[in-house]
Every structure is written in C-alpha cells, then in structure tokens.
N, CA, C and O atoms as a DFTB+ gen file, in Angstrom:
416 C
 N C O
     1  1      11.472     -19.766     -36.913
     2  2      12.014     -18.440     -37.099
     3  2      10.921     -17.386     -37.014
     4  3      11.164     -16.283     -36.525
     5  1       9.720     -17.709     -37.485
     6  2       8.646     -16.713     -37.463
     7  2       8.202     -16.383     -36.045
     8  3       7.611     -15.328     -35.816
     9  1       8.476     -17.263     -35.093
    10  2       8.119     -16.980     -33.710
    11  2       9.005     -15.915     -33.092
    12  3       8.622     -15.297     -32.099
    13  1      10.181     -15.689     -33.659
    14  2      11.128     -14.762     -33.055
    15  2      11.026     -13.343     -33.612
    16  3      11.731     -12.452     -33.138
    17  1      10.170     -13.112     -34.604
    18  2      10.020     -11.753     -35.142
    19  2       8.585     -11.273     -34.943
    20  3       7.658     -12.072     -34.810
    21  1       8.427      -9.977     -34.926
    22  2       7.095      -9.382     -34.752
    23  2       6.425      -9.330     -36.116
    24  3       6.719      -8.450     -36.925
    25  1       5.528     -10.271     -36.371
    26  2       4.900     -10.348     -37.684
    27  2       3.382     -10.189     -37.624
    28  3       2.717     -10.221     -38.659
    29  1       2.833     -10.021     -36.431
    30  2       1.389      -9.874     -36.290
    31  2       1.097      -8.453     -35.830
    32  3       1.694      -7.961     -34.873
    33  1       0.179      -7.809     -36.518
    34  2      -0.186      -6.436     -36.194
    35  2      -1.559      -6.437     -35.531
    36  3      -2.488      -7.075     -36.026
    37  1      -1.690      -5.726     -34.415
    38  2      -2.956      -5.606     -33.698
    39  2      -3.364      -4.143     -33.671
    40  3      -2.521      -3.255     -33.543
    41  1      -4.659      -3.900     -33.792
    42  2      -5.194      -2.547     -33.693
    43  2      -5.908      -2.430     -32.358
    44  3      -6.666      -3.316     -31.963
    45  1      -5.659      -1.340     -31.681
    46  2      -6.236      -1.116     -30.367
    47  2      -7.164       0.091     -30.450
    48  3      -6.769       1.162     -30.911
    49  1      -8.400      -0.094     -29.999
    50  2      -9.364       0.999     -30.002
    51  2      -9.650       1.382     -28.561
    52  3      -9.985       0.532     -27.736
    53  1      -9.514       2.674     -28.264
    54  2      -9.718       3.177     -26.913
    55  2     -10.695       4.331     -26.922
    56  3     -10.828       5.037     -27.921
    57  1     -11.376       4.518     -25.808
    58  2     -12.176       5.713     -25.598
    59  2     -11.224       6.857     -25.310
    60  3     -10.100       6.610     -24.874
    61  1     -11.627       8.100     -25.537
    62  2     -10.727       9.228     -25.278
    63  2     -10.163       9.237     -23.854
    64  3      -8.983       9.529     -23.664
    65  1     -10.981       8.925     -22.863
    66  2     -10.499       8.906     -21.481
    67  2      -9.457       7.809     -21.285
    68  3      -8.470       8.007     -20.576
    69  1      -9.675       6.653     -21.914
    70  2      -8.717       5.557     -21.808
    71  2      -7.393       5.921     -22.477
    72  3      -6.317       5.595     -21.976
    73  1      -7.494       6.601     -23.615
    74  2      -6.281       7.034     -24.316
    75  2      -5.486       8.021     -23.469
    76  3      -4.255       7.997     -23.474
    77  1      -6.192       8.895     -22.739
    78  2      -5.515       9.848     -21.859
    79  2      -4.811       9.124     -20.713
    80  3      -3.694       9.479     -20.339
    81  1      -5.469       8.112     -20.162
    82  2      -4.855       7.337     -19.074
    83  2      -3.597       6.644     -19.585
    84  3      -2.562       6.665     -18.919
    85  1      -3.682       6.036     -20.756
    86  2      -2.516       5.363     -21.337
    87  2      -1.384       6.362     -21.558
    88  3      -0.233       6.086     -21.219
    89  1      -1.704       7.503     -22.116
    90  2      -0.671       8.515     -22.384
    91  2      -0.023       9.007     -21.094
    92  3       1.195       9.170     -21.033
    93  1      -0.833       9.245     -20.063
    94  2      -0.265       9.759     -18.814
    95  2       0.574       8.694     -18.111
    96  3       1.631       9.009     -17.566
    97  1       0.119       7.437     -18.116
    98  2       0.895       6.370     -17.465
    99  2       2.207       6.126     -18.206
   100  3       3.240       5.891     -17.579
   101  1       2.169       6.181     -19.521
   102  2       3.398       6.014     -20.294
   103  2       4.350       7.180     -20.028
   104  3       5.557       6.977     -19.898
   105  1       3.816       8.391     -19.946
   106  2       4.659       9.561     -19.668
   107  2       5.264       9.473     -18.270
   108  3       6.437       9.792     -18.078
   109  1       4.461       9.039     -17.289
   110  2       4.978       8.879     -15.921
   111  2       6.134       7.892     -15.880
   112  3       7.090       8.071     -15.126
   113  1       6.039       6.847     -16.698
   114  2       7.090       5.833     -16.743
   115  2       8.244       6.260     -17.637
   116  3       9.267       5.577     -17.694
   117  1       8.091       7.393     -18.345
   118  2       9.137       7.862     -19.248
   119  2       9.292       6.973     -20.463
   120  3      10.400       6.745     -20.949
   121  1       8.156       6.467     -20.953
   122  2       8.190       5.515     -22.060
   123  2       7.234       5.971     -23.165
   124  3       6.336       6.783     -22.944
   125  1       7.458       5.421     -24.364
   126  2       6.477       5.583     -25.422
   127  2       5.284       4.698     -25.082
   128  3       5.418       3.716     -24.352
   129  1       4.118       5.049     -25.614
   130  2       2.913       4.281     -25.305
   131  2       3.053       2.820     -25.719
   132  3       2.635       1.929     -24.979
   133  1       3.631       2.562     -26.881
   134  2       3.774       1.180     -27.344
   135  2       4.700       0.399     -26.417
   136  3       4.453      -0.774     -26.139
   137  1       5.765       1.042     -25.939
   138  2       6.677       0.364     -25.006
   139  2       5.996       0.096     -23.674
   140  3       6.210      -0.945     -23.053
   141  1       5.171       1.046     -23.241
   142  2       4.435       0.856     -21.986
   143  2       3.456      -0.320     -22.121
   144  3       3.354      -1.147     -21.215
   145  1       2.752      -0.392     -23.230
   146  2       1.832      -1.511     -23.464
   147  2       2.598      -2.836     -23.507
   148  3       2.131      -3.842     -22.971
   149  1       3.757      -2.838     -24.135
   150  2       4.589      -4.039     -24.206
   151  2       4.987      -4.478     -22.807
   152  3       4.972      -5.669     -22.494
   153  1       5.339      -3.523     -21.977
   154  2       5.699      -3.825     -20.600
   155  2       4.519      -4.444     -19.852
   156  3       4.696      -5.392     -19.087
   157  1       3.337      -3.918     -20.068
   158  2       2.148      -4.448     -19.407
   159  2       1.832      -5.862     -19.895
   160  3       1.359      -6.692     -19.119
   161  1       2.084      -6.137     -21.153
   162  2       1.802      -7.463     -21.708
   163  2       2.801      -8.495     -21.197
   164  3       2.414      -9.613     -20.858
   165  1       4.070      -8.138     -21.138
   166  2       5.094      -9.100     -20.730
   167  2       5.141      -9.301     -19.228
   168  3       5.618     -10.335     -18.763
   169  1       4.650      -8.324     -18.450
   170  2       4.584      -8.437     -16.992
   171  2       5.916      -8.851     -16.379
   172  3       5.991      -9.850     -15.665
   173  1       6.945      -8.099     -16.653
   174  2       8.247      -8.333     -16.055
   175  2       8.460      -7.268     -14.984
   176  3       8.923      -6.172     -15.300
   177  1       8.137      -7.559     -13.739
   178  2       8.203      -6.537     -12.699
   179  2       9.581      -5.916     -12.537
   180  3       9.681      -4.751     -12.150
   181  1      10.648      -6.659     -12.821
   182  2      11.979      -6.095     -12.630
   183  2      12.272      -4.991     -13.645
   184  3      13.221      -4.226     -13.474
   185  1      11.449      -4.904     -14.716
   186  2      11.619      -3.837     -15.697
   187  2      11.188      -2.480     -15.139
   188  3      11.578      -1.441     -15.671
   189  1      10.398      -2.484     -14.086
   190  2       9.924      -1.232     -13.506
   191  2      11.038      -0.624     -12.654
   192  3      11.497      -1.260     -11.705
   193  1      11.478       0.591     -12.972
   194  2      12.540       1.221     -12.181
   195  2      12.157       1.391     -10.710
   196  3      13.008       1.238      -9.834
   197  1      10.912       1.700     -10.430
   198  2      10.472       1.906      -9.049
   199  2      10.564       0.597      -8.260
   200  3      11.012       0.595      -7.114
   201  1      10.149      -0.501      -8.862
   202  2      10.222      -1.800      -8.186
   203  2      11.680      -2.183      -7.967
   204  3      12.031      -2.713      -6.913
   205  1      12.527      -1.921      -8.949
   206  2      13.949      -2.223      -8.811
   207  2      14.551      -1.462      -7.632
   208  3      15.323      -2.025      -6.856
   209  1      14.198      -0.178      -7.497
   210  2      14.703       0.644      -6.397
   211  2      14.191       0.125      -5.051
   212  3      14.949       0.036      -4.086
   213  1      12.905      -0.215      -4.994
   214  2      12.330      -0.731      -3.755
   215  2      12.943      -2.069      -3.355
   216  3      13.165      -2.321      -2.170
   217  1      13.219      -2.927      -4.333
   218  2      13.859      -4.205      -4.032
   219  2      15.259      -3.996      -3.467
   220  3      15.659      -4.691      -2.533
   221  1      16.008      -3.046      -4.025
   222  2      17.346      -2.766      -3.511
   223  2      17.271      -2.244      -2.076
   224  3      18.080      -2.631      -1.233
   225  1      16.298      -1.360      -1.793
   226  2      16.127      -0.847      -0.434
   227  2      15.764      -1.981       0.531
   228  3      16.280      -2.046       1.647
   229  1      14.877      -2.865       0.093
   230  2      14.466      -3.983       0.945
   231  2      15.645      -4.906       1.243
   232  3      15.814      -5.351       2.378
   233  1      16.447      -5.192       0.242
   234  2      17.621      -6.040       0.439
   235  2      18.579      -5.406       1.444
   236  3      19.098      -6.090       2.327
   237  1      18.813      -4.104       1.313
   238  2      19.703      -3.411       2.255
   239  2      19.144      -3.451       3.667
   240  3      19.887      -3.659       4.626
   241  1      17.846      -3.254       3.798
   242  2      17.213      -3.267       5.119
   243  2      17.310      -4.651       5.759
   244  3      17.630      -4.774       6.941
   245  1      17.032      -5.683       4.976
   246  2      17.111      -7.053       5.496
   247  2      18.546      -7.387       5.882
   248  3      18.775      -8.038       6.901
   249  1      19.514      -6.949       5.083
   250  2      20.918      -7.194       5.427
   251  2      21.302      -6.514       6.734
   252  3      22.017      -7.098       7.549
   253  1      20.834      -5.286       6.943
   254  2      21.153      -4.573       8.180
   255  2      20.547      -5.278       9.387
   256  3      21.208      -5.432      10.414
   257  1      19.302      -5.702       9.269
   258  2      18.652      -6.415      10.371
   259  2      19.344      -7.755      10.610
   260  3      19.546      -8.152      11.758
   261  1      19.706      -8.451       9.540
   262  2      20.409      -9.723       9.669
   263  2      21.747      -9.561      10.375
   264  3      22.140     -10.411      11.174
   265  1      22.447      -8.466      10.080
   266  2      23.716      -8.188      10.747
   267  2      23.504      -8.010      12.248
   268  3      24.281      -8.517      13.056
   269  1      22.458      -7.294      12.610
   270  2      22.156      -7.095      14.028
   271  2      21.811      -8.422      14.708
   272  3      22.243      -8.675      15.832
   273  1      21.046      -9.255      14.037
   274  2      20.684     -10.562      14.605
   275  2      21.941     -11.424      14.768
   276  3      22.087     -12.129      15.766
   277  1      22.841     -11.365      13.792
   278  2      24.090     -12.128      13.899
   279  2      24.918     -11.672      15.106
   280  3      25.515     -12.499      15.794
   281  1      24.955     -10.376      15.361
   282  2      25.701      -9.867      16.508
   283  2      25.086     -10.359      17.814
   284  3      25.808     -10.727      18.741
   285  1      23.770     -10.367      17.889
   286  2      23.097     -10.854      19.098
   287  2      23.338     -12.351      19.270
   288  3      23.562     -12.816      20.387
   289  1      23.295     -13.106      18.178
   290  2      23.537     -14.545      18.243
   291  2      24.964     -14.830      18.703
   292  3      25.197     -15.731      19.510
   293  1      25.915     -14.056      18.184
   294  2      27.307     -14.236      18.610
   295  2      27.439     -13.977      20.110
   296  3      28.114     -14.726      20.816
   297  1      26.799     -12.922      20.589
   298  2      26.846     -12.619      22.015
   299  2      26.205     -13.745      22.823
   300  3      26.696     -14.098      23.896
   301  1      25.124     -14.301      22.318
   302  2      24.452     -15.394      23.010
   303  2      25.338     -16.628      23.077
   304  3      25.428     -17.278      24.118
   305  1      25.987     -16.948      21.974
   306  2      26.866     -18.119      21.945
   307  2      28.114     -17.926      22.792
   308  3      28.752     -18.901      23.189
   309  1      28.463     -16.684      23.068
   310  2      29.625     -16.379      23.907
   311  2      29.212     -16.215      25.366
   312  3      30.016     -15.810      26.205
   313  1      27.983     -16.526      25.654
   314  2      27.406     -16.403      26.999
   315  2      27.420     -14.966      27.513
   316  3      27.494     -14.727      28.718
   317  1      27.348     -14.007      26.577
   318  2      27.228     -12.604      26.949
   319  2      25.804     -12.113      26.716
   320  3      25.553     -10.908      26.698
   321  1      24.887     -13.033      26.540
   322  2      23.503     -12.698      26.220
   323  2      22.833     -12.088      27.452
   324  3      22.828     -12.675      28.534
   325  1      22.274     -10.904      27.257
   326  2      21.631     -10.210      28.374
   327  2      20.164      -9.945      28.045
   328  3      19.701     -10.207      26.935
   329  1      19.462      -9.431      29.016
   330  2      18.059      -9.085      28.823
   331  2      17.921      -8.024      27.719
   332  3      16.983      -8.076      26.924
   333  1      18.844      -7.075      27.672
   334  2      18.798      -6.026      26.648
   335  2      18.949      -6.617      25.250
   336  3      18.291      -6.176      24.307
   337  1      19.828      -7.627      25.122
   338  2      19.995      -8.290      23.834
   339  2      18.705      -8.960      23.386
   340  3      18.319      -8.881      22.219
   341  1      18.048      -9.617      24.326
   342  2      16.792     -10.295      24.010
   343  2      15.744      -9.268      23.588
   344  3      15.005      -9.494      22.630
   345  1      15.678      -8.154      24.289
   346  2      14.716      -7.106      23.936
   347  2      15.040      -6.508      22.573
   348  3      14.139      -6.192      21.796
   349  1      16.334      -6.353      22.286
   350  2      16.732      -5.831      20.977
   351  2      16.332      -6.802      19.875
   352  3      15.846      -6.381      18.825
   353  1      16.528      -8.084      20.099
   354  2      16.149      -9.093      19.107
   355  2      14.646      -9.062      18.844
   356  3      14.206      -9.126      17.695
   357  1      13.873      -8.964      19.903
   358  2      12.417      -8.887      19.748
   359  2      12.034      -7.635      18.961
   360  3      11.150      -7.684      18.106
   361  1      12.695      -6.515      19.248
   362  2      12.412      -5.263      18.526
   363  2      12.751      -5.405      17.046
   364  3      12.002      -4.932      16.192
   365  1      13.885      -6.060      16.733
   366  2      14.252      -6.259      15.326
   367  2      13.251      -7.162      14.617
   368  3      12.902      -6.916      13.463
   369  1      12.798      -8.184      15.286
   370  2      11.817      -9.088      14.680
   371  2      10.500      -8.354      14.416
   372  3       9.867      -8.567      13.382
   373  1      10.090      -7.493      15.347
   374  2       8.876      -6.702      15.123
   375  2       9.060      -5.753      13.950
   376  3       8.133      -5.529      13.171
   377  1      10.270      -5.192      13.825
   378  2      10.553      -4.285      12.712
   379  2      10.447      -5.025      11.380
   380  3       9.907      -4.492      10.411
   381  1      10.961      -6.247      11.334
   382  2      10.854      -7.047      10.121
   383  2       9.394      -7.333       9.789
   384  3       8.974      -7.189       8.641
   385  1       8.627      -7.736      10.788
   386  2       7.211      -8.031      10.560
   387  2       6.463      -6.796      10.062
   388  3       5.651      -6.898       9.143
   389  1       6.721      -5.649      10.648
   390  2       6.053      -4.420      10.223
   391  2       6.439      -4.052       8.809
   392  3       5.593      -3.630       8.021
   393  1       7.716      -4.209       8.478
   394  2       8.176      -3.864       7.134
   395  2       7.562      -4.785       6.093
   396  3       7.152      -4.336       5.023
   397  1       7.499      -6.065       6.403
   398  2       6.980      -7.022       5.432
   399  2       5.453      -6.955       5.365
   400  3       4.882      -6.865       4.278
   401  1       4.805      -6.997       6.506
   402  2       3.346      -7.019       6.511
   403  2       2.753      -5.647       6.224
   404  3       1.624      -5.548       5.742
   405  1       3.495      -4.599       6.512
   406  2       2.998      -3.247       6.242
   407  2       2.926      -2.919       4.769
   408  3       2.174      -2.026       4.377
   409  1       3.701      -3.628       3.923
   410  2       3.734      -3.369       2.493
   411  2       2.809      -4.276       1.708
   412  3       2.780      -4.229       0.478
   413  1       2.053      -5.102       2.416
   414  2       1.162      -6.036       1.706
   415  2      -0.169      -5.377       1.447
   416  3      -1.060      -5.993       0.862
C-alpha cells in the first residue's frame, strides 16, 4: 500500500537561471512547476499536447497516402496500370520518405 501513495519528500535546489528555465518551460506547457517536473520524471510522451497533435496529423497523412496507394494497386490489379500511375506511386513513396526522414 505504501508504494501507491506519495510518502517521500524531495528537496530540489536550483540556480536562479535554472529556476527561470523551469518556470518558463512549465508556463509554456500551461502547467504548474511540480506537474511539469512530474511529467519529465514519468516520461510519458503521449501526455504532451504537442506530440499528441503531431501524432494525429501523422496518422491522417499516412492514411491519405495509403488510400492513394490502394487506388493505384486496384488499378494495377485491374490491368489499368499506366506509366502515370507508376510515377504517382513513386512520388507518394518519396513523400513518405521525406516526411519520415525529414522529422528525424
């Protein structure tokens, strides 16, 4: 039971510049300093609103590209595959590579 409650108190000593950085980062995140520190300790990336928004955008982008690839594949399987379709597929694949590798 003692593992499930906060029973240990820690004191944190910072230089004035470090305290300012902590205060500004917590304010940017719209959090109290203690909550911001807790977030940094637990390292749960999905708790970050910005990361959550970026993940949703990435999912939508991948779904859109996947839809385009499915349409090209359907055309190919129906023997309607043309040079333009192949070029479009290559362009979509390059777009995926740029999106993924560009954010690394």
